[in-house]
XYZ file of C-alpha atoms in Angstrom:
618
model
C 61.579 21.869 112.531
C 60.916 23.473 115.908
C 58.617 26.273 117.009
C 55.290 27.282 118.544
C 52.031 25.464 117.752
C 50.354 26.483 114.470
C 53.376 28.425 113.202
C 53.506 26.243 110.074
C 56.157 23.581 110.797
C 54.200 20.722 109.222
C 53.144 22.828 106.205
C 56.756 23.933 105.718
C 57.935 20.299 105.927
C 55.364 19.347 103.287
C 56.405 22.243 101.049
C 60.055 21.153 101.280
C 59.557 17.383 100.966
C 56.057 16.766 99.516
C 55.366 14.592 102.584
C 52.536 15.250 105.039
C 53.965 14.285 108.438
C 50.595 14.509 110.218
C 49.623 10.840 109.992
C 47.286 10.371 112.922
C 43.534 10.941 112.626
C 43.622 13.046 115.785
C 46.396 15.195 114.280
C 44.337 15.793 111.145
C 41.217 16.683 113.146
C 42.997 19.030 115.561
C 45.492 20.331 112.976
C 48.399 19.916 115.394
C 51.324 17.503 115.504
C 51.167 15.018 118.377
C 53.803 12.474 117.331
C 57.129 13.036 115.606
C 56.896 13.311 111.841
C 59.729 12.320 109.494
C 60.229 13.131 105.825
C 63.192 12.589 103.465
C 64.474 15.896 102.053
C 67.596 15.142 100.001
C 69.924 12.299 99.099
C 73.126 11.898 97.080
C 76.101 9.519 97.225
C 77.530 11.147 100.373
C 74.612 12.774 102.154
C 71.146 11.800 103.294
C 68.932 14.449 104.908
C 65.548 13.990 106.525
C 63.309 16.469 108.287
C 61.967 15.825 111.787
C 58.760 17.778 112.387
C 58.460 18.056 116.170
C 55.214 18.942 117.964
C 54.926 22.520 119.175
C 52.071 22.244 121.664
C 53.165 22.380 125.334
C 51.494 19.047 126.087
C 53.666 17.345 123.484
C 57.037 18.668 124.686
C 58.090 15.070 125.496
C 57.951 14.071 121.838
C 59.686 17.272 120.858
C 62.672 16.465 123.113
C 62.926 12.961 121.645
C 62.812 14.491 118.174
C 65.703 16.903 118.591
C 68.069 14.452 120.287
C 70.754 13.646 117.744
C 69.787 16.418 115.299
C 72.442 18.202 113.185
C 70.562 21.369 112.210
C 67.429 23.109 113.462
C 65.026 25.240 111.473
C 63.325 27.455 114.057
C 59.898 28.317 112.651
C 58.239 31.618 113.587
C 54.956 32.747 111.990
C 55.037 36.265 110.537
C 51.524 37.010 111.836
C 52.329 36.097 115.477
C 56.058 36.447 116.126
C 57.865 34.896 119.102
C 55.546 32.880 121.375
C 55.993 30.861 124.613
C 56.830 27.562 122.881
C 59.322 29.379 120.639
C 61.248 30.402 123.759
C 60.952 26.971 125.365
C 62.138 25.233 122.209
C 65.080 27.643 122.035
C 66.050 26.772 125.613
C 65.784 23.037 124.957
C 67.849 23.253 121.766
C 70.572 25.110 123.653
C 70.586 22.584 126.503
C 70.834 19.707 124.025
C 73.975 21.214 122.527
C 72.600 21.944 119.051
C 74.749 24.672 117.531
C 73.566 25.035 113.913
C 70.301 26.738 113.053
C 68.281 28.600 110.439
C 65.399 30.939 111.283
C 62.393 30.504 108.971
C 59.731 33.234 109.125
C 56.609 31.583 107.700
C 53.236 32.826 106.424
C 54.809 35.982 105.005
C 51.962 36.371 102.472
C 49.558 37.026 105.352
C 51.202 40.295 106.498
C 52.778 43.465 105.105
C 56.546 43.596 104.532
C 56.969 46.172 107.332
C 55.368 43.768 109.829
C 57.756 40.967 108.748
C 60.672 43.273 109.599
C 59.169 43.893 113.066
C 58.889 40.143 113.615
C 62.514 39.730 112.532
C 63.633 42.391 115.051
C 61.577 40.626 117.740
C 63.330 37.316 116.959
C 66.767 38.953 116.940
C 66.141 40.276 120.464
C 65.019 36.814 121.598
C 68.065 35.127 120.035
C 70.581 37.490 121.611
C 72.996 35.535 123.781
C 71.827 32.175 122.430
C 73.719 29.834 120.073
C 71.378 30.972 117.288
C 72.036 34.714 117.516
C 74.009 34.679 114.230
C 71.760 32.186 112.435
C 70.632 33.166 108.905
C 67.006 34.255 108.260
C 64.766 32.949 105.475
C 61.358 34.402 104.546
C 58.983 31.708 103.266
C 55.370 30.958 102.527
C 54.397 27.285 102.330
C 51.216 27.823 100.277
C 52.670 30.039 97.540
C 56.075 28.234 97.804
C 57.788 31.603 98.094
C 61.370 31.124 99.401
C 60.976 27.325 99.667
C 63.666 26.386 97.108
C 66.060 28.950 98.614
C 65.501 27.487 102.111
C 66.025 23.949 100.829
C 69.313 24.967 99.175
C 70.483 26.692 102.365
C 69.705 23.573 104.454
C 71.617 21.300 102.043
C 74.598 23.660 101.724
C 74.808 24.155 105.502
C 74.782 20.401 106.182
C 77.350 19.738 103.470
C 79.750 22.001 105.345
C 79.209 20.137 108.617
C 81.474 17.332 109.748
C 79.897 13.954 108.978
C 78.853 11.797 111.902
C 81.363 9.172 112.976
C 79.895 5.791 112.113
C 82.671 3.914 113.922
C 82.094 2.422 117.324
C 79.342 0.418 118.915
C 75.829 0.809 117.543
C 73.223 2.657 119.675
C 69.618 3.462 118.770
C 67.230 4.880 121.403
C 63.797 3.471 120.550
C 61.001 6.001 120.056
C 58.395 3.776 118.372
C 57.470 0.088 118.706
C 54.864 -1.554 116.479
C 54.079 -4.730 114.557
C 53.803 -5.291 110.816
C 51.549 -8.101 109.651
C 53.620 -11.053 108.515
C 56.854 -9.442 109.731
C 56.557 -9.149 113.501
C 58.050 -6.570 115.846
C 59.512 -3.353 114.436
C 61.309 -0.565 116.328
C 62.089 2.860 114.971
C 64.519 5.557 116.006
C 67.544 7.626 115.016
C 70.920 5.850 115.063
C 72.946 7.826 117.621
C 76.280 6.191 116.807
C 77.857 3.258 115.015
C 76.266 1.120 112.310
C 73.834 -1.790 112.219
C 73.663 -4.532 109.595
C 70.912 -6.847 108.474
C 71.199 -10.132 110.410
C 73.255 -8.608 113.251
C 72.778 -9.805 116.834
C 71.767 -6.955 119.166
C 70.608 -6.322 122.723
C 67.760 -4.234 124.078
C 68.838 -2.402 127.233
C 68.258 -1.984 130.133
C 66.716 -5.496 130.270
C 69.399 -7.159 128.130
C 66.966 -8.908 125.738
C 68.888 -10.541 122.875
C 67.415 -9.945 119.406
C 68.440 -10.132 115.767
C 67.984 -7.420 113.131
C 66.033 -9.344 110.487
C 65.438 -6.419 108.143
C 66.310 -2.707 108.007
C 64.603 0.291 106.459
C 66.134 3.743 106.064
C 63.734 6.488 104.901
C 61.122 3.769 104.203
C 63.487 1.963 101.802
C 65.010 -1.499 102.444
C 68.692 -1.299 103.425
C 71.470 -3.747 104.299
C 73.153 -1.314 106.678
C 72.201 1.857 108.589
C 74.635 4.521 109.779
C 74.832 7.043 112.620
C 72.388 9.898 112.028
C 69.957 7.903 109.890
C 66.309 7.464 110.761
C 65.952 3.679 110.818
C 63.254 1.039 111.275
C 64.460 -2.422 112.346
C 62.419 -5.607 112.130
C 63.508 -7.669 115.169
C 63.278 -11.415 115.710
C 63.291 -13.010 119.143
C 61.066 -10.461 120.859
C 57.410 -9.441 121.097
C 56.087 -5.905 120.713
C 54.829 -6.182 124.297
C 58.369 -6.788 125.635
C 59.623 -3.440 124.319
C 58.787 0.195 124.904
C 59.844 3.685 123.944
C 62.915 4.836 125.852
C 64.738 1.511 125.731
C 67.936 1.357 123.712
C 69.049 -1.064 121.003
C 72.835 -1.676 121.145
C 75.509 -3.933 119.662
C 77.936 -3.888 122.597
C 78.093 -4.560 126.333
C 80.094 -1.342 126.764
C 76.995 0.759 127.359
C 76.190 1.516 130.973
C 72.808 0.827 132.596
C 72.341 3.169 135.533
C 69.910 5.255 137.586
C 72.360 7.623 139.305
C 74.005 10.287 137.151
C 76.605 12.896 138.054
C 75.704 15.861 135.843
C 76.419 19.460 134.935
C 73.235 21.476 134.364
C 72.126 24.967 133.369
C 68.705 26.362 134.198
C 66.334 28.549 132.170
C 66.494 32.285 132.781
C 62.841 32.789 133.713
C 62.287 29.873 136.118
C 58.826 30.342 137.656
C 59.284 28.176 140.757
C 62.047 27.397 143.220
C 63.889 24.122 142.660
C 64.533 22.709 146.122
C 66.804 19.916 147.278
C 65.399 16.558 146.070
C 62.711 18.246 143.966
C 60.896 15.638 141.834
C 61.933 15.985 138.200
C 61.198 14.312 134.892
C 64.423 13.538 133.015
C 64.322 13.323 129.215
C 67.428 11.589 127.864
C 67.454 10.121 124.364
C 63.894 8.857 124.001
C 63.559 7.896 127.687
C 61.338 9.861 130.043
C 62.089 8.928 133.664
C 60.961 10.335 136.996
C 63.583 11.107 139.608
C 64.965 13.702 142.014
C 67.656 16.343 141.755
C 70.314 16.282 144.493
C 72.510 19.334 145.181
C 75.796 19.271 147.110
C 76.410 23.006 147.523
C 72.909 24.480 147.996
C 69.419 23.590 149.156
C 67.437 25.511 146.567
C 67.811 27.014 143.135
C 66.044 29.947 141.507
C 68.455 31.664 139.161
C 71.951 30.677 138.069
C 73.930 31.741 135.014
C 76.684 29.134 135.113
C 76.822 25.344 135.246
C 75.678 23.613 138.414
C 77.291 20.306 139.380
C 74.760 17.981 140.940
C 73.211 14.539 140.676
C 70.087 13.006 139.195
C 68.692 9.965 141.035
C 66.198 8.266 138.771
C 63.405 5.833 139.585
C 64.190 3.610 136.587
C 67.384 2.421 134.930
C 68.466 4.102 131.714
C 71.281 3.651 129.178
C 73.733 6.528 128.884
C 77.393 7.506 128.767
C 79.597 10.514 129.515
C 78.733 13.470 127.298
C 75.082 12.532 126.663
C 72.681 15.499 126.779
C 69.395 15.625 128.688
C 66.518 17.927 129.696
C 64.898 18.095 133.135
C 61.333 19.316 133.602
C 59.097 19.814 136.583
C 56.215 17.310 136.420
C 53.773 19.634 138.209
C 53.304 22.462 137.514
C 54.880 21.579 134.176
C 57.872 23.674 133.118
C 61.363 23.164 131.766
C 63.885 23.562 134.591
C 67.029 23.179 132.523
C 69.325 20.711 130.900
C 72.905 19.620 130.662
C 75.269 16.723 130.097
C 76.331 13.556 131.877
C 79.704 13.849 133.623
C 79.678 10.290 134.954
C 76.904 7.719 134.414
C 78.171 5.736 137.420
C 77.279 8.212 140.141
C 77.704 7.286 143.832
C 76.359 8.748 147.085
C 78.413 11.744 148.212
C 78.521 14.007 151.258
C 77.033 17.483 151.066
C 79.762 20.126 150.848
C 82.508 21.789 148.867
C 84.716 18.716 148.823
C 82.166 16.858 146.678
C 81.880 19.838 144.314
C 85.675 19.828 143.903
C 85.600 16.100 143.124
C 82.832 16.649 140.574
C 84.863 19.497 139.015
C 87.756 17.066 138.565
C 85.382 14.528 137.037
C 83.981 17.180 134.743
C 87.436 18.161 133.508
C 88.460 14.503 133.537
C 91.802 13.097 134.701
C 94.329 12.405 131.926
C 93.427 8.700 132.044
C 89.690 9.504 131.886
C 90.246 11.794 128.905
C 92.315 9.171 127.074
C 89.730 6.525 127.956
C 86.855 8.669 126.662
C 88.714 9.480 123.416
C 89.600 5.837 122.727
C 86.126 4.667 123.709
C 84.706 6.999 121.072
C 87.239 6.426 118.266
C 88.327 2.832 119.155
C 91.957 3.455 118.100
C 93.998 6.652 117.752
C 97.522 7.752 116.899
C 99.507 9.904 119.326
C 98.805 12.969 117.141
C 95.059 12.287 117.261
C 95.157 11.721 121.027
C 96.868 15.089 121.517
C 94.055 16.765 119.534
C 91.203 14.898 121.234
C 92.417 15.061 124.840
C 94.223 18.450 124.835
C 97.084 16.713 126.702
C 100.755 17.089 125.788
C 102.776 14.161 124.412
C 104.793 13.666 127.609
C 101.640 13.385 129.768
C 100.062 11.035 127.225
C 103.106 8.730 127.091
C 103.172 8.537 130.882
C 99.471 7.694 131.226
C 99.341 5.341 128.246
C 101.535 2.965 130.256
C 98.440 2.143 132.308
C 97.299 -1.476 131.844
C 93.922 -0.406 130.440
C 95.656 0.851 127.266
C 97.335 -1.193 124.518
C 99.726 -0.013 121.815
C 99.045 -1.449 118.373
C 101.083 -1.380 115.144
C 103.715 0.825 116.792
C 101.655 3.966 116.113
C 98.125 3.551 117.428
C 96.610 2.956 120.855
C 93.415 1.274 121.986
C 91.655 0.011 125.118
C 92.547 -3.422 126.537
C 88.818 -3.959 127.226
C 88.122 -3.323 123.541
C 90.807 -5.817 122.523
C 89.071 -8.440 124.694
C 85.669 -7.548 123.224
C 86.828 -7.766 119.579
C 88.771 -10.965 120.322
C 85.572 -12.529 121.691
C 83.673 -11.316 118.617
C 86.231 -12.945 116.287
C 86.121 -16.151 118.358
C 82.321 -16.252 118.021
C 82.532 -15.652 114.253
C 85.107 -18.430 113.830
C 83.191 -20.872 116.031
C 80.023 -20.244 114.013
C 81.975 -20.645 110.744
C 83.648 -23.895 111.866
C 80.310 -25.392 112.874
C 78.794 -24.517 109.496
C 81.898 -25.453 107.453
C 83.795 -28.251 109.268
C 85.814 -29.238 106.149
C 87.215 -25.767 105.465
C 90.547 -24.712 106.996
C 89.085 -21.495 108.379
C 87.600 -18.115 107.531
C 89.394 -16.000 104.962
C 91.211 -13.197 106.803
C 89.787 -10.666 104.331
C 86.266 -11.711 105.396
C 87.154 -11.267 109.077
C 88.454 -7.777 108.311
C 85.434 -6.887 106.157
C 82.949 -7.954 108.844
C 84.545 -5.668 111.463
C 86.040 -2.797 109.456
C 82.853 -0.721 109.564
C 83.383 -0.399 113.318
C 87.149 -0.727 113.793
C 90.323 0.159 111.913
C 92.097 -2.497 109.846
C 95.270 -2.112 111.913
C 93.318 -2.765 115.146
C 91.677 -5.936 113.798
C 94.982 -7.244 112.388
C 96.688 -6.547 115.715
C 94.023 -8.548 117.572
C 94.328 -11.509 115.168
C 98.156 -11.514 115.562
C 97.849 -10.992 119.328
C 95.432 -13.943 119.548
C 97.786 -16.110 117.476
C 100.646 -15.282 119.826
C 98.538 -16.430 122.775
C 97.401 -19.630 121.089
C 93.769 -18.548 120.574
C 93.860 -18.276 116.773
C 95.783 -20.145 114.078
C 96.506 -19.101 110.536
C 97.255 -21.195 107.452
C 97.930 -19.107 104.348
C 95.006 -16.642 104.187
C 92.720 -18.672 106.466
C 92.153 -17.871 110.164
C 90.788 -20.496 112.548
C 90.451 -21.238 116.248
C 93.699 -22.893 117.380
C 91.901 -25.998 118.663
C 90.074 -26.558 115.373
C 91.051 -29.213 112.840
C 89.205 -29.464 109.501
C 87.321 -32.758 109.400
C 84.690 -34.743 107.540
C 81.283 -34.400 109.266
C 80.427 -37.522 111.277
C 77.480 -38.431 109.086
C 79.784 -38.621 106.012
C 82.786 -40.345 107.649
C 81.875 -43.919 106.660
C 81.128 -42.968 103.052
C 84.411 -41.059 102.802
C 86.269 -44.149 104.048
C 84.530 -46.204 101.335
C 85.555 -43.619 98.723
C 89.234 -43.797 99.820
C 89.109 -47.599 99.891
C 87.845 -47.751 96.295
C 90.424 -45.192 95.184
C 93.222 -47.163 96.859
C 92.014 -50.375 95.227
C 92.443 -48.859 91.741
C 96.077 -47.834 92.278
C 97.219 -45.223 89.757
C 94.796 -46.278 87.024
C 91.860 -44.352 88.467
C 88.460 -43.272 87.187
C 87.106 -39.728 87.357
C 87.189 -38.599 91.016
C 83.613 -37.304 90.793
C 82.498 -40.890 90.001
C 84.079 -42.170 93.228
C 82.298 -39.408 95.165
C 78.985 -40.193 93.494
C 79.349 -43.964 93.977
C 80.098 -43.426 97.680
C 76.721 -41.651 98.033
C 78.256 -38.272 98.877
C 76.279 -35.230 97.612
C 77.798 -33.263 94.761
C 77.482 -30.075 96.873
C 80.094 -31.464 99.314
C 82.419 -32.669 96.548
C 84.662 -29.610 96.135
C 85.248 -29.090 99.863
C 85.831 -32.828 100.390
C 88.480 -32.901 97.628
C 90.304 -29.935 99.184
C 90.181 -31.462 102.651
C 91.419 -34.908 101.598
C 94.259 -33.342 99.619
C 95.237 -31.066 102.536
C 95.325 -34.181 104.744
C 97.519 -35.997 102.198
C 94.946 -38.743 101.714
C 94.596 -38.019 97.997
C 96.686 -36.193 95.386
C 94.812 -34.351 92.651
C 96.502 -35.037 89.305
C 94.264 -32.668 87.336
C 90.642 -31.511 87.402
C 89.437 -35.077 86.687
C 91.824 -37.580 88.214
C 93.174 -38.123 91.714
C 95.026 -41.030 93.238
C 95.369 -42.288 96.797
C 98.105 -40.523 98.719
C 99.995 -43.742 99.477
C 100.045 -44.814 95.816
C 101.302 -41.384 94.745
C 104.146 -41.435 97.291
C 105.130 -45.003 96.282
C 105.076 -44.062 92.584
C 107.369 -41.051 93.224
C 109.879 -43.284 95.069
C 109.699 -45.932 92.350
C 110.300 -43.334 89.609
C 113.250 -41.875 91.530
C 114.877 -45.266 91.991
C 114.531 -46.179 88.292
C 115.756 -42.873 86.788
C 118.848 -40.702 86.899
C 118.923 -36.941 87.719
C 116.930 -36.353 84.550
C 114.516 -38.462 82.516
C 112.030 -38.468 79.619
C 108.352 -39.503 79.473
C 109.155 -42.895 77.942
C 111.483 -43.765 80.843
C 108.840 -42.730 83.359
C 106.151 -44.857 81.642
C 108.430 -47.876 81.786
C 109.395 -47.301 85.432
C 105.881 -46.719 86.807
C 104.054 -48.860 84.227
C 101.461 -46.264 83.305
C 99.880 -45.332 79.980
C 100.282 -41.781 78.603
C 96.678 -41.011 79.698
C 97.765 -41.181 83.365
C 101.483 -40.484 82.970
C 101.186 -36.915 81.655
C 98.915 -35.675 84.553
C 101.189 -37.530 87.024
C 104.353 -35.822 85.706
C 102.695 -32.388 85.539
C 101.663 -32.809 89.167
C 105.292 -33.621 90.054
C 106.236 -30.316 88.386
C 103.613 -28.300 90.280
C 104.619 -29.879 93.620
C 108.268 -28.990 93.001
C 109.619 -32.545 92.698
C 110.690 -31.989 89.118
C 111.336 -29.242 86.589
C 110.527 -29.658 82.902
C 113.232 -28.598 80.447
C 112.119 -29.196 76.831
C 111.381 -32.967 76.566
C 113.129 -33.877 79.809
C 112.440 -33.542 83.507
C 115.083 -32.823 86.128
C 114.677 -33.967 89.755
C 114.722 -31.024 92.185
C 114.195 -32.839 95.477
């Protein structure tokens, strides 16, 4: 919800959602919104919509910019009794600069004026919207007190968003922080809108630009506990490993080291039509990007001042503090004094350098803006993580021949014969898998490894199955990973009994060996050795994998040496086929032990049972 102060944004939000987004005492007293207000509007199995009520007062433009960053649809609110006002125009400019393309115009307070006056207000808005991205936006007439038009507006919002392409939740997680607070008994909580990717409960994260490592203890989406939060969702995250006083609005919570920390941006900007003051070379500016608000200076390379300009201007922002951004991010620049919006634009290159003044630099920036074929491929793969040739053609607007030529560059890797990815991403995911396996091995030293399906499941929210499988196979080929049946492990790992249970395991094996083939229940040996029941199942599997024991059935097991000797003895005393009675005589075992022994021979492939006889197979 955007618009001029006192045009009914908060009342309209309440009418739509039954939530009063004015929470602060000062907001209630002054009847204006100071901080961002959030309210859930609609939810089904596929879609979750919440309303962001942004402040309209000029003094609170900073919060308004933070509120619209990452928004999918804007309801521009204009009061029927006042029409278009200064903040209406400024909000329109900001929305355009931030690249928001979908809007609905809501004329509020229609019960206060005659129908003819509402039509005049509508004409006034149409004139104001001419030439903007909202010039063809639909109009809705509403009154928040009488609820006139409210249900129709709600339906239009839901239907419009259902037609929009869903946000891509793949890729590295990024959440610009707009609120930091503490909850008694819980600790530090940050809140913001997930720009991209997903975050899971328990996930390790970093706060940039300082690089503070934290863990997401708990998540809330729309004030409800959640295990995972997706791109586009308003999310609160309870963090461990950090104090409230170590964090502030404008910092960014991420899951990857791919994000760039910088203070020099090459940018393309547009300026407002009615700029009141000249913008001179190195004019101090306030840059609003994500939730960050940073002082800096604007540097031109083809002019020394700026008053009016219809097209894009290629220039540079040199900021006083480091921020987190990437190519394509949108921003707004304002004059700190006297306060006014200068313009806005997008980041061409977050790694800006110092350049000479002149046309040559502008030409270089033009190339950067268009992007070389390699830069375009890089940007597409960075966003999607892996793409087929057909998808690359769509995303980069390059032909297949040019793509094939440039994809030979060492920074790209072909996977599964059809898809491509970044070599840096392969390294990153490989390290992630190594960390997961190391952590698993330390916690489960007796297990052969992590089930491949679990490895895939833990990463598939961010990356395609084919990419993860390629990296596992690639790592196996280079001796980093090993695989036994469905289990993946680090190549230098061997399942083993934990040191503190080694001696007791030796005692168990000694007792088992002492009893030959006439053994007691295996669980009794484990219990008598002083080994906890909780370790029993894994210990049995490990000792059998190592050949130290052979499980005869779910109760009995014999020492590996005794089993091997018994097999040889039976072979030497029988012909190519034999019956149970012959086996009992040869091995000198009662039927109680003989039947499980022979059935184990069958399951191991030594013998095959045919009616009452067994035939040796190997």
